[in-house]
mmCIF file of C-alpha atoms in Angstrom:
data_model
loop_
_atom_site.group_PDB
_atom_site.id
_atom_site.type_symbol
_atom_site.label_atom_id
_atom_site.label_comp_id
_atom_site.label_asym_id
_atom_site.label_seq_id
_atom_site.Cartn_x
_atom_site.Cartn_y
_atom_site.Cartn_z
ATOM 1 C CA UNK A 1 203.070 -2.264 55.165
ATOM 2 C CA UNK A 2 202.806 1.253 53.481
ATOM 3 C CA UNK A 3 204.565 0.262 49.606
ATOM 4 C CA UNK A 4 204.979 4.136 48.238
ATOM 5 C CA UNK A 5 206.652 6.816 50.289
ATOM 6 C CA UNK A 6 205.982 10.315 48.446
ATOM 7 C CA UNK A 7 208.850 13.011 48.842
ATOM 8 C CA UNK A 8 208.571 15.654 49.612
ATOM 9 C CA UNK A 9 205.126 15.821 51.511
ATOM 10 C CA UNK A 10 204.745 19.345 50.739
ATOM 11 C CA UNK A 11 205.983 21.738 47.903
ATOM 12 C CA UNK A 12 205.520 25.224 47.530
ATOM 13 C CA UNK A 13 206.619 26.906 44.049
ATOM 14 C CA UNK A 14 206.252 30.258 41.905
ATOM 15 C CA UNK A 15 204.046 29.810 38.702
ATOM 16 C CA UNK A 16 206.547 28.767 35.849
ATOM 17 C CA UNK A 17 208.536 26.829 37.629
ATOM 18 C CA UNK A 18 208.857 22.996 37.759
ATOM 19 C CA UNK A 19 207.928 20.959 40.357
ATOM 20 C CA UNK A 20 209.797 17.642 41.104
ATOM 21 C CA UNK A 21 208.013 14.880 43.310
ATOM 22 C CA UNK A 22 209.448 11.436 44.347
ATOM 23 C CA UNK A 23 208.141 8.181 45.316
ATOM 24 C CA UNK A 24 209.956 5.229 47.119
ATOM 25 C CA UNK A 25 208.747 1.824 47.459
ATOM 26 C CA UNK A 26 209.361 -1.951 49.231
ATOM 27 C CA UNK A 27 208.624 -4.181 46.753
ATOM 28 C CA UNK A 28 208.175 -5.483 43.320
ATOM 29 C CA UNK A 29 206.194 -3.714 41.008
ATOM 30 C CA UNK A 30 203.899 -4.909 37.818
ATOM 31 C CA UNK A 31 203.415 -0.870 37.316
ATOM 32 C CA UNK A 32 203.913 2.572 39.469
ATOM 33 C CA UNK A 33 201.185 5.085 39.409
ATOM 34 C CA UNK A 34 200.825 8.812 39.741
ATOM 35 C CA UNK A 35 197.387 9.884 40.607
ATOM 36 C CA UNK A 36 196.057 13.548 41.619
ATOM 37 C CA UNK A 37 193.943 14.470 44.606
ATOM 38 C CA UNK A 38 192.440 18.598 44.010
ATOM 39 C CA UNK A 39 190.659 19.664 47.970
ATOM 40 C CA UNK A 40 187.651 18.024 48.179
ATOM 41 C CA UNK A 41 187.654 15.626 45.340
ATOM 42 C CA UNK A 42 188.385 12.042 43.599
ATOM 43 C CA UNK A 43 191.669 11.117 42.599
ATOM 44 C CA UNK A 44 192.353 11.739 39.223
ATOM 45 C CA UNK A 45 194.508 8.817 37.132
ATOM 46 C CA UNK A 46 197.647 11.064 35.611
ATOM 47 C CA UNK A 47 199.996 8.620 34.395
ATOM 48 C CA UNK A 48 200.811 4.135 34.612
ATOM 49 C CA UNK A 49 204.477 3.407 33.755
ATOM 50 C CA UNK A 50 204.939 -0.476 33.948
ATOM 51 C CA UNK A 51 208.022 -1.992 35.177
ATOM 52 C CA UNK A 52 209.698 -2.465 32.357
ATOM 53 C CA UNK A 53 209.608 1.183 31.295
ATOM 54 C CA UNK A 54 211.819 3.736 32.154
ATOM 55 C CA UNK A 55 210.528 6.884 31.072
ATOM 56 C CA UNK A 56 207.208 8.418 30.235
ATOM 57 C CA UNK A 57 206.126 11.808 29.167
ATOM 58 C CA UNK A 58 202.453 13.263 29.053
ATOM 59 C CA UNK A 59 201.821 16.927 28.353
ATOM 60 C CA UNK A 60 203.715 18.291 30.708
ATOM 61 C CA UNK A 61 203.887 15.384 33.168
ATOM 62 C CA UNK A 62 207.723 13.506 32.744
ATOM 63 C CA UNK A 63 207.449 10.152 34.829
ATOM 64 C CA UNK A 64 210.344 8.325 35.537
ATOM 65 C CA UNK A 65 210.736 4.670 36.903
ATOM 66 C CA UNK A 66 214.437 3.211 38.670
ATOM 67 C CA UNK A 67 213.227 -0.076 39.453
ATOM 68 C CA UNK A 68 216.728 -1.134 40.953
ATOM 69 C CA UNK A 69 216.494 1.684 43.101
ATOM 70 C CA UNK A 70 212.988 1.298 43.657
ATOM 71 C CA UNK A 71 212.148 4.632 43.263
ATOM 72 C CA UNK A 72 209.905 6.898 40.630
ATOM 73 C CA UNK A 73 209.549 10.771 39.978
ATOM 74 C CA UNK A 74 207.269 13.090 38.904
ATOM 75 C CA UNK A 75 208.069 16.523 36.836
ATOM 76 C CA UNK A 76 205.364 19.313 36.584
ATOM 77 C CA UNK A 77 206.619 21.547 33.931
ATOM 78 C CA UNK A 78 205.746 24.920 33.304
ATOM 79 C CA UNK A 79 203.273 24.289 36.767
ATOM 80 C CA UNK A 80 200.189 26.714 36.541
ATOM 81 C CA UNK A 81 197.983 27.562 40.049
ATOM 82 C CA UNK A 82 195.826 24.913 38.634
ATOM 83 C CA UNK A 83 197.587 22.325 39.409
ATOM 84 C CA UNK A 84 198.011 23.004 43.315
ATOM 85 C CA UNK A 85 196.508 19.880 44.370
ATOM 86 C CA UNK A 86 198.147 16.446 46.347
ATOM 87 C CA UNK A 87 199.943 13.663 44.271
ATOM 88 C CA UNK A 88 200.192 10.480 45.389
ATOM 89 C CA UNK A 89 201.971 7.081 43.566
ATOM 90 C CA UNK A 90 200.168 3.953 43.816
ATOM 91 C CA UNK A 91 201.849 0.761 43.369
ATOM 92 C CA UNK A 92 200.589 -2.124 42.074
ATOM 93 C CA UNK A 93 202.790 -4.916 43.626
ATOM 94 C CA UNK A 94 203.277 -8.664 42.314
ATOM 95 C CA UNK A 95 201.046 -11.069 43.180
ATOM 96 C CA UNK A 96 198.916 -8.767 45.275
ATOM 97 C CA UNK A 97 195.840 -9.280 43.613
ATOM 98 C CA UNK A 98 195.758 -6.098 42.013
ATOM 99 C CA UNK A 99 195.867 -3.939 44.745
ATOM 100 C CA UNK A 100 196.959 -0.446 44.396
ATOM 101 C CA UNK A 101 198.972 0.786 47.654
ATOM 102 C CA UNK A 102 199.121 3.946 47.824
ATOM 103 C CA UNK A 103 202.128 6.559 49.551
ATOM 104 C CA UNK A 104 200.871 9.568 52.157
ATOM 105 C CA UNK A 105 201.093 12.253 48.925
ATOM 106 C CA UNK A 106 203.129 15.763 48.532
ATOM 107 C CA UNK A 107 200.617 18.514 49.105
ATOM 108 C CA UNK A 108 202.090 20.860 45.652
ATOM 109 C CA UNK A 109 201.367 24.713 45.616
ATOM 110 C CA UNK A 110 201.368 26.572 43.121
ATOM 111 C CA UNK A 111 201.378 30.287 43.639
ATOM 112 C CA UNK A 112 200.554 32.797 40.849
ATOM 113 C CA UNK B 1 177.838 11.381 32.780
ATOM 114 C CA UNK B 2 179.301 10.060 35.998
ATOM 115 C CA UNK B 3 181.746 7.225 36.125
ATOM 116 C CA UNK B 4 181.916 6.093 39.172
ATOM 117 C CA UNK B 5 179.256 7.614 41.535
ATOM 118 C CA UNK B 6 179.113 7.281 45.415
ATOM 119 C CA UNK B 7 176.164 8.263 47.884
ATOM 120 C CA UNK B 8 175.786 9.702 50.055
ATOM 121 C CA UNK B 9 178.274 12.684 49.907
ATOM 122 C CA UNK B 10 178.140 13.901 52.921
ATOM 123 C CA UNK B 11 177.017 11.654 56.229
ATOM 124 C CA UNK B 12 176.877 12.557 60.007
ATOM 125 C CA UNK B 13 175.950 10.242 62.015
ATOM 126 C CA UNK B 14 175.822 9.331 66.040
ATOM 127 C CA UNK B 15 178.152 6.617 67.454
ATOM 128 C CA UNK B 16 176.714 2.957 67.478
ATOM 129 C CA UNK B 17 174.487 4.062 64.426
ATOM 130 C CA UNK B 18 174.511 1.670 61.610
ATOM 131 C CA UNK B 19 174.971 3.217 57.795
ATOM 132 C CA UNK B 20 175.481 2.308 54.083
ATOM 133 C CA UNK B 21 177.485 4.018 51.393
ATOM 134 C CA UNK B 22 175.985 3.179 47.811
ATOM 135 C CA UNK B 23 178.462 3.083 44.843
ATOM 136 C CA UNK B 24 178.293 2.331 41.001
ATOM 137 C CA UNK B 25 179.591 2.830 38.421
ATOM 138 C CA UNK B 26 178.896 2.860 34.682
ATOM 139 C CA UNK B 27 182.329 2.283 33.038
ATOM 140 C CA UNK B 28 181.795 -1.457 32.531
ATOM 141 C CA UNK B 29 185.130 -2.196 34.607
ATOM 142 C CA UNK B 30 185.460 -5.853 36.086
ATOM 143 C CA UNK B 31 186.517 -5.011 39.613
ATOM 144 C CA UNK B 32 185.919 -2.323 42.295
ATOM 145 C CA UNK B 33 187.326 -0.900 45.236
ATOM 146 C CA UNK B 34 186.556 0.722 48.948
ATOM 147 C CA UNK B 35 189.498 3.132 50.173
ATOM 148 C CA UNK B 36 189.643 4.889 53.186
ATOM 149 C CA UNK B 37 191.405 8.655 53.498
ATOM 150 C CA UNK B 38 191.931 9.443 57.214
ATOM 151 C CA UNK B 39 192.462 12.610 58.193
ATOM 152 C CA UNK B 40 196.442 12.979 57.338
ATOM 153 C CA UNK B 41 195.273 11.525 53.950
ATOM 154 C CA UNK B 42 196.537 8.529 53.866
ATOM 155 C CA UNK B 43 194.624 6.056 51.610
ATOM 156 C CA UNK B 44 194.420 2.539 52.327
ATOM 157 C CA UNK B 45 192.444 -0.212 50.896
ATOM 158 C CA UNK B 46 189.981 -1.676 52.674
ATOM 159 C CA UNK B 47 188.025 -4.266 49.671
ATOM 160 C CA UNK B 48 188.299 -5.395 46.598
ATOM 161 C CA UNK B 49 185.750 -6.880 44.527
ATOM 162 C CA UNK B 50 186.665 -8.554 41.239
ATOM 163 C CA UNK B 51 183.054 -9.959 39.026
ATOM 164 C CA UNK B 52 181.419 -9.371 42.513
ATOM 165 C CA UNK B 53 183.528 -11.970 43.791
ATOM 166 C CA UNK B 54 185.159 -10.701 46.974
ATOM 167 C CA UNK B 55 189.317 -10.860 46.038
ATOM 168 C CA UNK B 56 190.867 -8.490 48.722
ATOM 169 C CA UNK B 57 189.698 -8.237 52.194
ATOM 170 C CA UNK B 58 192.289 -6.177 54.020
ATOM 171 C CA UNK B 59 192.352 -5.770 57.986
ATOM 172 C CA UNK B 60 189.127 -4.173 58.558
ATOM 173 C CA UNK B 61 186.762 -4.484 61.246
ATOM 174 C CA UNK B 62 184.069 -7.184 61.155
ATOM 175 C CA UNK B 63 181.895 -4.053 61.522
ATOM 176 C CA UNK B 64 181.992 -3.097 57.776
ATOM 177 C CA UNK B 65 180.423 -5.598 55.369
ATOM 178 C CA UNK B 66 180.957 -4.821 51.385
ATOM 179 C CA UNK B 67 178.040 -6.415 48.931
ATOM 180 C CA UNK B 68 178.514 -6.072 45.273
ATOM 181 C CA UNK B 69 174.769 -7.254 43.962
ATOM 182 C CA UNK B 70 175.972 -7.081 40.266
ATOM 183 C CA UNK B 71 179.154 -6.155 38.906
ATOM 184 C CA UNK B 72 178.292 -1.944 38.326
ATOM 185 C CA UNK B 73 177.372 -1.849 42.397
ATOM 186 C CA UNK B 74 179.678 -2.535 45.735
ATOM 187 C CA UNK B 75 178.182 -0.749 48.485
ATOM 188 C CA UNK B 76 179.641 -0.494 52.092
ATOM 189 C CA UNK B 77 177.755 -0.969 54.969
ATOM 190 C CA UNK B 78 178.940 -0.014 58.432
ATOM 191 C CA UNK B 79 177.655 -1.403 61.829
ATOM 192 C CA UNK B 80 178.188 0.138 65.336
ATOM 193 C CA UNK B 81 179.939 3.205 64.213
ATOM 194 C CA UNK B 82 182.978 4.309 66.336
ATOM 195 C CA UNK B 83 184.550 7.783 66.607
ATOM 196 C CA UNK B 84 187.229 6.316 64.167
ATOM 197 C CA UNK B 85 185.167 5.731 61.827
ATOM 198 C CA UNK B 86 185.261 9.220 60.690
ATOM 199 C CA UNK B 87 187.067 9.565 57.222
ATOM 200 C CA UNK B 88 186.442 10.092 53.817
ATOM 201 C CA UNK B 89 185.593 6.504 51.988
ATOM 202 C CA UNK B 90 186.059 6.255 48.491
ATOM 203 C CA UNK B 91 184.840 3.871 45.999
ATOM 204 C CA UNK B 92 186.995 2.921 42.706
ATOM 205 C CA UNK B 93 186.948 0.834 39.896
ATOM 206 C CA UNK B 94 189.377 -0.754 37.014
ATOM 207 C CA UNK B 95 188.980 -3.017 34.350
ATOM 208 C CA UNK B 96 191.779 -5.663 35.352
ATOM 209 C CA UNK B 97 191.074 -7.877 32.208
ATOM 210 C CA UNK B 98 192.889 -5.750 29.842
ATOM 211 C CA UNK B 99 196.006 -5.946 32.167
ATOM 212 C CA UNK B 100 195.979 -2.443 33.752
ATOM 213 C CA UNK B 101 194.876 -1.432 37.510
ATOM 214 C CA UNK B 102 194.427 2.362 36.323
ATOM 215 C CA UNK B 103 191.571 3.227 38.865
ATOM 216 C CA UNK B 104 188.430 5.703 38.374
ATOM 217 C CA UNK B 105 187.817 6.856 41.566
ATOM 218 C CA UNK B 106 184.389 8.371 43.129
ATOM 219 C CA UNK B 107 184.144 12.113 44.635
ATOM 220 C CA UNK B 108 184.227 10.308 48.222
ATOM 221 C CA UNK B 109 181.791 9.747 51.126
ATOM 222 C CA UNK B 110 182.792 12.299 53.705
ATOM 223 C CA UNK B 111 181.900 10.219 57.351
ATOM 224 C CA UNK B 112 181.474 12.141 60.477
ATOM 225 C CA UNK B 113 180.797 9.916 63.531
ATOM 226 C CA UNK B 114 179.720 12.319 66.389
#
């Protein structure tokens, strides 16, 4: 079954402003994920927060991890049109072998 | 340079048509991946290949076979191609040694079964 459960699916925001993503999941975690997806392309590795980490911050990417609430977010700050693009969390649950399981992604927009 | 390279990009192909995807990468990870993006892109795992030892086999058809000849190389081959077929298939990689499953991904094989 589907382990990450992005929220909200699509985001539309002013250049400047922050953008705020969420990710829910079923089970245990080793780490959580974030990962970027521009039209077209790859994913893109942002960020890996581990389960016994709270917090992260790179740049202007703030990750944070509730593991009793299974749940993680993602802060864009100061978001530029550049980063209009789809974010997805990937899990990587215990004793799965080291499979990442990804959710279905929040399409962000950034408008200039 | 590349990291992780897939080919071809682009594919059309009639149903019942056999094809391969090629992958490799040059990062020196330990294991590699097949995902599939439908067309709501949702990404799901389809293989997992770990020191070309096959370590995750998810519930695909019998109809795709991975082969990972060396440890840089997993390539996908496809028999009997359905409508369904059609998505984008991307190939990843990770060096699970060191502890981490931070994945490289490819630019994607975009699949169009006509």
């Amino acid at each position: 079954s589907q382990q990450g459960e992005e929220d909200p699916q699509a985001l539309s925001i002013q250049e400047g402003e922050n953008a705020t993503m969420n990710c829910s999941y079923k089970t245990s975690i080793n780490n959580l994920q974030w990962y970027r997806q521009n039209s077209g392309r790859g994913l893109v590795h942002l960020i890996l927060i581990r389960s016994n980490e709270r917090e992260k911050h790179s740049g202007r990417l703030r990750v944070t991890l509730d593991t009793s609430k299974k749940s993680s977010s993602l802060l864009i700050t100061a978001s530029r049109a550049a980063d209009t693009a789809s974010y997805f969390c990937a899990t990587d649950a215990r004793g799965s072998n080291y499979k990442l399981t990804f959710g279905k992604g929040t399409l962000l927009t950034v408008n200039p | 340079d590349t990291a992780v390279s897939q080919t071809p990009k682009y594919l059309v192909t009639q149903m019942g048509n056999d094809k391969s995807i090629k992958c490799e990468q040059n990062l020196g990870h330990d294991t590699m991946y097949w995902y599939k993006q439908d067309s709501k892109k949702f990404l799901k795992i389809m293989f997992s290949y770990n020191n070309k030892e096959l370590i995750i086999n998810e519930t695909v058809p019998n109809r795709f076979s991975p082969k990972s000849p060396d440890k840089a190389h997993l390539n996908l081959h496809i028999n009997s191609l359905e409508l369904g077929d059609s998505a984008v298939y991307f190939c990843a990689s990770s060096q699970v040694a060191t502890g981490t499953t931070e994945a490289f991904f490819g630019q994607g094989t975009r699949l169009t079964v006509v």
